mmCIF file of C-alpha atoms in Angstrom:
data_model
loop_
_atom_site.group_PDB
_atom_site.id
_atom_site.type_symbol
_atom_site.label_atom_id
_atom_site.label_comp_id
_atom_site.label_asym_id
_atom_site.label_seq_id
_atom_site.Cartn_x
_atom_site.Cartn_y
_atom_site.Cartn_z
ATOM 1 C CA PHE A 1 16.569 -18.855 -38.823
ATOM 2 C CA ARG A 2 13.282 -19.725 -36.933
ATOM 3 C CA CYS A 3 14.797 -22.755 -35.200
ATOM 4 C CA ALA A 4 17.878 -20.852 -34.105
ATOM 5 C CA CYS A 5 15.607 -18.100 -32.578
ATOM 6 C CA VAL A 6 13.527 -20.785 -30.738
ATOM 7 C CA ARG A 7 16.620 -22.404 -29.338
ATOM 8 C CA GLU A 8 18.055 -19.063 -28.183
ATOM 9 C CA ARG A 9 14.707 -17.977 -26.599
ATOM 10 C CA GLU A 10 14.562 -21.193 -24.647
ATOM 11 C CA ARG A 11 18.060 -20.766 -23.317
ATOM 12 C CA GLU A 12 17.185 -17.268 -22.263
ATOM 13 C CA ARG A 13 13.962 -18.331 -20.513
ATOM 14 C CA GLN A 14 15.713 -20.894 -18.517
ATOM 15 C CA SER A 15 18.729 -18.740 -17.463
ATOM 16 C CA VAL A 16 17.209 -15.341 -16.801
ATOM 17 C CA GLY A 17 14.991 -14.846 -13.805
ATOM 18 C CA MET A 18 11.728 -13.017 -13.988
ATOM 19 C CA THR A 19 12.907 -9.645 -12.731
ATOM 20 C CA ALA A 20 12.783 -6.388 -14.592
ATOM 21 C CA GLY A 21 16.523 -6.423 -15.250
ATOM 22 C CA GLY A 22 16.312 -10.085 -16.405
ATOM 23 C CA LEU A 23 13.486 -9.226 -18.820
ATOM 24 C CA ASP A 24 15.424 -6.248 -20.280
ATOM 25 C CA GLU A 25 18.607 -8.525 -20.733
ATOM 26 C CA ALA A 26 16.681 -11.424 -22.362
ATOM 27 C CA ILE A 27 14.713 -9.283 -24.777
ATOM 28 C CA GLY A 28 17.860 -7.305 -25.778
ATOM 29 C CA LYS A 29 19.858 -10.343 -26.481
ATOM 30 C CA LEU A 30 17.014 -11.767 -28.582
ATOM 31 C CA ASP A 31 16.711 -8.525 -30.620
ATOM 32 C CA GLY A 32 20.366 -8.593 -31.126
ATOM 33 C CA LEU A 33 20.431 -12.170 -32.401
ATOM 34 C CA ILE A 34 17.580 -11.422 -34.842
ATOM 35 C CA VAL A 35 19.409 -8.280 -36.171
ATOM 36 C CA ASP A 36 22.621 -10.354 -36.542
ATOM 37 C CA MET A 37 21.068 -13.171 -38.440
ATOM 38 C CA GLU A 38 19.235 -10.716 -40.823
ATOM 39 C CA ALA A 39 22.633 -9.133 -41.458
ATOM 40 C CA GLU A 40 24.142 -12.534 -42.236
ATOM 41 C CA ALA A 41 21.211 -13.153 -44.729
ATOM 42 C CA GLY A 42 22.216 -10.031 -46.689
ATOM 43 C CA GLY A 43 19.734 -7.680 -44.916
ATOM 44 C CA GLU A 44 16.813 -9.460 -46.483
ATOM 45 C CA VAL A 45 14.506 -12.130 -45.181
ATOM 46 C CA PRO A 46 12.549 -14.290 -47.672
ATOM 47 C CA PRO A 47 8.918 -13.607 -47.630
ATOM 48 C CA LEU A 48 6.859 -16.025 -45.571
ATOM 49 C CA ARG A 49 3.623 -17.695 -46.772
ATOM 50 C CA PHE A 50 2.367 -18.220 -43.286
ATOM 51 C CA ASP A 51 3.123 -17.241 -39.625
ATOM 52 C CA PRO A 52 5.905 -19.463 -38.348
ATOM 53 C CA ASN A 53 4.426 -19.062 -34.847
ATOM 54 C CA ASP A 54 1.093 -20.493 -35.915
ATOM 55 C CA PRO A 55 0.927 -24.139 -34.646
ATOM 56 C CA TRP A 56 -1.897 -25.003 -37.081
ATOM 57 C CA ALA A 57 -0.442 -23.413 -40.217
ATOM 58 C CA GLY A 58 0.696 -26.748 -41.562
ATOM 59 C CA GLU A 59 -2.771 -28.218 -41.264
ATOM 60 C CA ARG A 60 -4.356 -25.550 -43.518
ATOM 61 C CA SER A 61 -3.939 -24.737 -47.248
ATOM 62 C CA LEU A 62 -1.586 -21.952 -48.199
ATOM 63 C CA PRO A 63 -3.065 -18.587 -49.095
ATOM 64 C CA PRO A 64 -2.837 -17.165 -52.614
ATOM 65 C CA GLU A 65 0.688 -16.484 -53.815
ATOM 66 C CA TYR A 66 0.190 -12.734 -53.551
ATOM 67 C CA VAL A 67 -0.498 -13.061 -49.783
ATOM 68 C CA VAL A 68 2.879 -12.985 -47.914
ATOM 69 C CA LYS A 69 4.020 -12.298 -44.404
ATOM 70 C CA VAL A 70 6.409 -9.419 -44.141
ATOM 71 C CA ARG A 71 8.011 -8.324 -40.853
ATOM 72 C CA CYS A 72 7.808 -4.670 -39.935
ATOM 73 C CA PRO A 73 11.222 -3.339 -39.859
ATOM 74 C CA LYS A 74 10.476 -0.980 -36.980
ATOM 75 C CA SER A 75 8.441 -3.179 -34.651
ATOM 76 C CA GLY A 76 9.138 -6.766 -35.703
ATOM 77 C CA TYR A 77 5.363 -7.383 -36.217
ATOM 78 C CA LEU A 78 4.558 -9.920 -38.983
ATOM 79 C CA MET A 79 2.251 -8.103 -41.373
ATOM 80 C CA THR A 80 0.001 -9.832 -43.857
ATOM 81 C CA LYS A 81 0.449 -8.284 -47.223
ATOM 82 C CA PRO A 82 -1.378 -6.797 -49.156
ATOM 83 C CA PHE A 83 -4.020 -6.460 -46.414
ATOM 84 C CA GLU A 84 -1.758 -4.682 -43.771
ATOM 85 C CA ALA A 85 0.143 -1.765 -45.039
ATOM 86 C CA GLN A 86 1.747 -1.137 -41.750
ATOM 87 C CA CYS A 87 1.794 -2.383 -38.036
ATOM 88 C CA PRO A 88 -1.734 -1.952 -36.550
ATOM 89 C CA MET A 89 -0.288 -1.523 -32.999
ATOM 90 C CA PRO A 90 3.132 0.017 -33.246
ATOM 91 C CA ASP A 91 3.524 0.716 -29.557
ATOM 92 C CA ALA A 92 2.755 -2.913 -28.729
ATOM 93 C CA PHE A 93 5.239 -4.430 -31.092
ATOM 94 C CA VAL A 94 8.060 -2.012 -30.909
ATOM 95 C CA LYS A 95 11.405 -3.836 -30.255
ATOM 96 C CA ASP A 96 11.802 -3.030 -26.633
ATOM 97 C CA ASN A 97 10.177 -4.330 -23.545
ATOM 98 C CA SER A 98 8.145 -1.239 -22.351
ATOM 99 C CA TYR A 99 4.873 -2.688 -23.624
ATOM 100 C CA LEU A 100 5.590 -6.033 -21.909
ATOM 101 C CA ARG A 101 6.670 -4.357 -18.697
ATOM 102 C CA GLY A 102 3.289 -2.410 -18.665
ATOM 103 C CA MET A 103 1.354 -5.606 -19.259
ATOM 104 C CA LEU A 104 3.246 -7.566 -16.527
ATOM 105 C CA LYS A 105 3.106 -4.849 -13.872
ATOM 106 C CA PRO A 106 2.953 -5.566 -11.010
ATOM 107 C CA VAL A 107 3.941 -9.162 -11.526
ATOM 108 C CA VAL A 108 7.413 -8.041 -12.594
ATOM 109 C CA LYS A 109 9.118 -5.387 -10.468
ATOM 110 C CA PRO A 110 12.700 -4.021 -10.384
ATOM 111 C CA ALA A 111 14.961 -6.213 -8.155
ATOM 112 C CA ASN A 112 15.205 -5.232 -4.589
ATOM 113 C CA GLN A 113 12.295 -2.699 -4.914
ATOM 114 C CA GLN A 114 10.076 -2.751 -1.826
ATOM 115 C CA VAL A 115 6.391 -2.935 -2.600
ATOM 116 C CA ALA A 116 4.581 -0.040 -0.908
ATOM 117 C CA SER A 117 1.624 -1.024 1.360
ATOM 118 C CA THR A 118 -1.643 0.656 0.786
ATOM 119 C CA SER A 119 -2.744 0.331 4.383
ATOM 120 C CA GLY A 120 -1.617 2.362 7.375
ATOM 121 C CA GLY A 121 -1.771 1.399 10.960
ATOM 122 C CA LYS A 122 -0.388 1.800 14.491
ATOM 123 C CA PRO A 123 3.031 0.188 15.300
ATOM 124 C CA GLY A 124 2.802 -3.497 15.157
ATOM 125 C CA GLY A 125 -0.351 -3.421 13.229
ATOM 126 C CA LYS A 126 -1.069 -4.301 9.630
ATOM 127 C CA GLY A 127 0.664 -1.972 7.189
ATOM 128 C CA GLY A 128 3.260 -0.529 9.683
ATOM 129 C CA ASP A 129 4.884 2.515 8.001
ATOM 130 C CA GLY A 130 3.601 1.593 4.485
ATOM 131 C CA LYS A 131 2.129 4.290 2.318
ATOM 132 C CA LYS A 132 -1.520 4.682 2.083
ATOM 133 C CA LYS A 133 -3.870 6.653 -0.238
ATOM 134 C CA ALA A 134 -4.188 10.290 0.905
ATOM 135 C CA VAL A 135 -7.326 11.145 2.798
ATOM 136 C CA ALA A 136 -8.704 14.662 2.892
ATOM 137 C CA VAL A 137 -8.635 16.210 6.346
ATOM 138 C CA GLY A 138 -12.152 16.391 7.879
ATOM 139 C CA THR A 139 -14.029 19.479 9.126
ATOM 140 C CA VAL A 140 -14.630 20.574 12.751
ATOM 141 C CA GLU A 141 -18.203 19.171 12.298
ATOM 142 C CA ASP A 142 -16.516 15.842 11.605
ATOM 143 C CA PHE A 143 -14.349 16.123 14.797
ATOM 144 C CA THR A 144 -17.383 16.691 16.961
ATOM 145 C CA LYS A 145 -18.816 13.269 15.855
ATOM 146 C CA VAL A 146 -15.843 11.438 17.392
ATOM 147 C CA LEU A 147 -15.779 10.710 21.098
ATOM 148 C CA PHE A 148 -12.400 11.507 22.529
ATOM 149 C CA LYS A 149 -12.375 10.680 26.225
ATOM 150 C CA VAL A 150 -9.803 10.498 29.095
ATOM 151 C CA ALA A 151 -9.359 7.055 30.242
ATOM 152 C CA LYS A 152 -7.195 5.324 32.973
ATOM 153 C CA VAL A 153 -5.370 2.190 32.199
ATOM 154 C CA ILE A 154 -6.264 -0.112 35.142
ATOM 155 C CA ASN A 155 -4.769 -3.451 33.716
ATOM 156 C CA CYS A 156 -2.253 -4.036 30.924
ATOM 157 C CA GLU A 157 -0.711 -7.404 29.829
ATOM 158 C CA LYS A 158 1.090 -8.753 26.745
ATOM 159 C CA HIS A 159 -1.144 -10.554 24.184
ATOM 160 C CA PRO A 160 -0.588 -14.173 24.456
ATOM 161 C CA ASN A 161 -0.471 -14.774 20.621
ATOM 162 C CA SER A 162 1.397 -11.639 19.536
ATOM 163 C CA ASP A 163 4.749 -10.084 20.326
ATOM 164 C CA LYS A 164 3.433 -6.730 19.142
ATOM 165 C CA LEU A 165 0.061 -6.388 20.970
ATOM 166 C CA LEU A 166 -0.945 -5.329 24.448
ATOM 167 C CA ILE A 167 -4.389 -6.083 25.951
ATOM 168 C CA CYS A 168 -5.428 -3.072 28.143
ATOM 169 C CA THR A 169 -8.409 -2.500 30.355
ATOM 170 C CA LEU A 170 -9.539 1.074 30.389
ATOM 171 C CA HIS A 171 -11.799 2.929 32.943
ATOM 172 C CA ILE A 172 -13.539 5.491 30.871
ATOM 173 C CA GLY A 173 -15.708 7.094 33.462
ATOM 174 C CA ASN A 174 -19.173 6.440 35.082
ATOM 175 C CA GLY A 175 -17.928 3.063 36.157
ATOM 176 C CA GLU A 176 -17.568 1.814 32.573
ATOM 177 C CA THR A 177 -14.596 -0.140 31.384
ATOM 178 C CA ARG A 178 -13.433 -1.039 27.844
ATOM 179 C CA GLN A 179 -10.937 -3.637 26.600
ATOM 180 C CA VAL A 180 -8.526 -2.256 24.102
ATOM 181 C CA VAL A 181 -6.029 -4.233 22.041
ATOM 182 C CA ALA A 182 -3.057 -1.771 21.130
ATOM 183 C CA GLY A 183 0.053 -2.360 18.956
ATOM 184 C CA LEU A 184 2.330 -0.819 21.659
ATOM 185 C CA GLN A 185 4.213 -3.853 23.150
ATOM 186 C CA LYS A 186 7.449 -3.139 21.368
ATOM 187 C CA TYR A 187 7.445 0.655 22.221
ATOM 188 C CA ILE A 188 6.061 1.175 25.679
ATOM 189 C CA PRO A 189 6.663 -1.108 28.687
ATOM 190 C CA VAL A 190 3.595 -2.344 30.606
ATOM 191 C CA SER A 191 4.807 -0.658 33.716
ATOM 192 C CA GLU A 192 4.598 2.728 31.972
ATOM 193 C CA LEU A 193 1.033 2.231 30.869
ATOM 194 C CA GLU A 194 -0.701 0.747 33.995
ATOM 195 C CA ASN A 195 -2.416 3.273 36.202
ATOM 196 C CA VAL A 196 -1.733 6.048 33.679
ATOM 197 C CA LEU A 197 -4.256 8.470 32.005
ATOM 198 C CA VAL A 198 -4.473 8.359 28.282
ATOM 199 C CA ILE A 199 -6.741 9.724 25.604
ATOM 200 C CA CYS A 200 -8.933 7.158 23.857
ATOM 201 C CA VAL A 201 -11.507 7.102 21.102
ATOM 202 C CA ALA A 202 -14.653 5.592 22.561
ATOM 203 C CA ASN A 203 -17.171 5.285 19.793
ATOM 204 C CA LEU A 204 -15.351 3.466 17.030
ATOM 205 C CA LYS A 205 -16.633 0.283 15.651
ATOM 206 C CA LYS A 206 -15.516 -2.753 17.694
ATOM 207 C CA ALA A 207 -12.781 -4.831 16.105
ATOM 208 C CA LYS A 208 -10.784 -8.010 16.695
ATOM 209 C CA LEU A 209 -7.015 -7.978 16.661
ATOM 210 C CA ALA A 210 -5.262 -11.370 16.952
ATOM 211 C CA GLY A 211 -8.651 -12.837 17.769
ATOM 212 C CA THR A 212 -9.268 -10.559 20.732
ATOM 213 C CA PRO A 213 -11.992 -7.951 20.811
ATOM 214 C CA SER A 214 -11.076 -4.436 21.113
ATOM 215 C CA GLU A 215 -13.670 -1.851 22.111
ATOM 216 C CA ALA A 216 -11.779 1.531 21.790
ATOM 217 C CA MET A 217 -8.471 2.967 20.618
ATOM 218 C CA ILE A 218 -5.708 4.482 22.611
ATOM 219 C CA LEU A 219 -4.383 7.580 20.792
ATOM 220 C CA ALA A 220 -0.562 7.837 20.399
ATOM 221 C CA SER A 221 1.972 9.617 18.243
ATOM 222 C CA GLU A 222 4.639 7.611 16.377
ATOM 223 C CA PHE A 223 7.701 9.212 14.857
ATOM 224 C CA ALA A 224 11.285 8.468 13.919
ATOM 225 C CA ASP A 225 13.709 8.243 16.606
ATOM 226 C CA SER A 226 17.298 6.688 16.257
ATOM 227 C CA SER A 227 17.373 5.565 19.802
ATOM 228 C CA GLY A 228 13.952 3.905 19.638
ATOM 229 C CA VAL A 229 12.986 0.293 18.720
ATOM 230 C CA ASP A 230 13.463 -0.096 14.788
ATOM 231 C CA GLY A 231 14.304 3.566 14.749
ATOM 232 C CA ARG A 232 10.790 4.495 15.912
ATOM 233 C CA ALA A 233 9.233 5.789 19.103
ATOM 234 C CA VAL A 234 5.635 6.049 20.288
ATOM 235 C CA LYS A 235 4.165 8.430 22.903
ATOM 236 C CA THR A 236 0.610 8.338 24.230
ATOM 237 C CA LEU A 237 -1.313 11.636 24.821
ATOM 238 C CA VAL A 238 -0.971 13.009 28.300
ATOM 239 C CA PRO A 239 -4.097 14.812 29.749
ATOM 240 C CA PRO A 240 -3.502 17.942 32.002
ATOM 241 C CA ALA A 241 -3.232 17.716 35.709
ATOM 242 C CA GLY A 242 -6.739 17.431 37.285
ATOM 243 C CA ALA A 243 -8.277 15.479 34.388
ATOM 244 C CA ASN A 244 -10.379 12.506 35.357
ATOM 245 C CA PRO A 245 -11.531 9.378 33.502
ATOM 246 C CA GLY A 246 -14.691 10.153 31.424
ATOM 247 C CA ASP A 247 -13.731 13.819 30.682
ATOM 248 C CA VAL A 248 -14.482 14.622 27.095
ATOM 249 C CA VAL A 249 -11.923 16.372 24.692
ATOM 250 C CA PHE A 250 -13.096 19.526 22.909
ATOM 251 C CA LEU A 251 -11.311 21.897 20.534
ATOM 252 C CA GLU A 252 -9.832 25.147 21.669
ATOM 253 C CA GLY A 253 -12.401 27.880 21.460
ATOM 254 C CA MET A 254 -15.282 25.500 21.267
ATOM 255 C CA GLU A 255 -17.531 23.595 23.639
ATOM 256 C CA VAL A 256 -18.130 19.892 24.249
ATOM 257 C CA PRO A 257 -20.861 18.625 21.868
ATOM 258 C CA GLY A 258 -24.165 17.811 23.530
ATOM 259 C CA ALA A 259 -24.344 14.267 22.293
ATOM 260 C CA PHE A 260 -22.299 11.642 20.259
ATOM 261 C CA ALA A 261 -23.424 8.919 17.908
ATOM 262 C CA LYS A 262 -22.970 5.506 19.507
ATOM 263 C CA GLN A 263 -20.723 4.503 16.645
ATOM 264 C CA VAL A 264 -18.846 6.810 14.342
ATOM 265 C CA SER A 265 -18.499 5.879 10.757
ATOM 266 C CA SER A 266 -15.035 4.775 9.572
ATOM 267 C CA LYS A 267 -15.078 7.324 6.854
ATOM 268 C CA VAL A 268 -15.549 10.140 9.293
ATOM 269 C CA TRP A 269 -12.878 8.815 11.633
ATOM 270 C CA GLU A 270 -10.373 8.512 8.798
ATOM 271 C CA LYS A 271 -10.932 12.157 7.831
ATOM 272 C CA VAL A 272 -10.535 13.273 11.386
ATOM 273 C CA ALA A 273 -7.468 11.102 12.030
ATOM 274 C CA ALA A 274 -5.849 12.672 8.828
ATOM 275 C CA GLY A 275 -5.944 16.099 10.695
ATOM 276 C CA LEU A 276 -4.465 14.941 14.012
ATOM 277 C CA LYS A 277 -0.878 16.363 14.470
ATOM 278 C CA VAL A 278 1.576 17.567 17.114
ATOM 279 C CA LYS A 279 2.108 21.234 17.304
ATOM 280 C CA ALA A 280 4.255 22.944 19.935
ATOM 281 C CA GLY A 281 4.180 19.710 22.054
ATOM 282 C CA LEU A 282 0.353 19.695 22.058
ATOM 283 C CA ALA A 283 -2.302 17.455 20.327
ATOM 284 C CA HIS A 284 -4.194 19.394 17.631
ATOM 285 C CA PHE A 285 -6.841 18.755 15.066
ATOM 286 C CA ALA A 286 -5.971 21.024 12.178
ATOM 287 C CA ASP A 287 -4.979 24.295 13.826
ATOM 288 C CA LYS A 288 -7.027 23.679 17.089
ATOM 289 C CA ALA A 289 -5.571 22.276 20.273
ATOM 290 C CA PHE A 290 -7.162 19.341 22.248
ATOM 291 C CA CYS A 291 -8.709 20.708 25.463
ATOM 292 C CA LEU A 292 -10.097 19.472 28.682
ATOM 293 C CA PRO A 293 -11.754 21.504 31.467
ATOM 294 C CA THR A 294 -8.336 21.674 33.238
ATOM 295 C CA GLY A 295 -6.008 22.411 30.360
ATOM 296 C CA LYS A 296 -4.617 21.191 27.098
ATOM 297 C CA VAL A 297 -3.574 17.674 26.050
ATOM 298 C CA ALA A 298 0.254 17.297 25.643
ATOM 299 C CA ILE A 299 2.553 14.840 23.924
ATOM 300 C CA PRO A 300 5.922 15.202 25.622
ATOM 301 C CA GLY A 301 8.814 14.302 23.344
ATOM 302 C CA ALA A 302 6.980 14.182 20.134
ATOM 303 C CA PRO A 303 8.467 16.275 17.272
ATOM 304 C CA GLU A 304 6.603 19.117 15.490
ATOM 305 C CA GLY A 305 4.235 17.852 12.924
ATOM 306 C CA ALA A 306 4.199 14.117 14.061
ATOM 307 C CA GLY A 307 0.997 12.299 13.292
ATOM 308 C CA ILE A 308 -1.403 10.983 15.898
ATOM 309 C CA ARG A 309 -3.403 7.749 15.611
#
């Protein structure tokens, strides 16, 4: 009986791939084989004096005659009588693969199931459209810590080591320029970015993308579009007529903060970013529109509720 089980288990191990479906099939066949062999033995299996899975059992003396191994009819666990009246962990030894599936997760996953990413990002960046842990929307006070400025793209070129990134030079006012690496290459032609006004975040921590320093972030809205690349489209924010590089964004009904931190914390930025949405064609934080001295910031072509990053 034992040898037959071992041979069958080895054949199943070699022939069935380690997918969730394969694991179900292998365990199901093995359980069926054990049941069939028990039936052929008249429904009774002779009591065992030792565990047949114990590789050192033959090297030790046998226990007293009243100590025997009896298989639990419900779970298949090999109990030691009279010391074990029942299976000590019935959920672990029940004759299905639920416990094993839980132990192996996420090593074993259903075939063809996509693994969800836990990181977000702009188009072409790490994470893509993957899911991310929900972040609570920040407060207006959080918003006032982030420096949103009008910037002019004075130069833009494709990244030499990436087919997703652009390297842009921004004029952000007072003669200051910043280099920005943006994941926009697939979605916006260079000719449509150069000499164009955009909205940027100017006090984020400096980063490196594909080995190139990035000193700010160009804000854009990404959304589903069947006519776009990979079924997506991206639109940058459009300042109102009369806006100039260096103008600072404020929320409708409020004033521009007197001062900003040189570098906003990533936690504050994530909470603010969680509240950036498109409403009625305009950029909003929560229910307040992005404003500049000459008007409101628009996102032409972006659908209602689209996110902004």
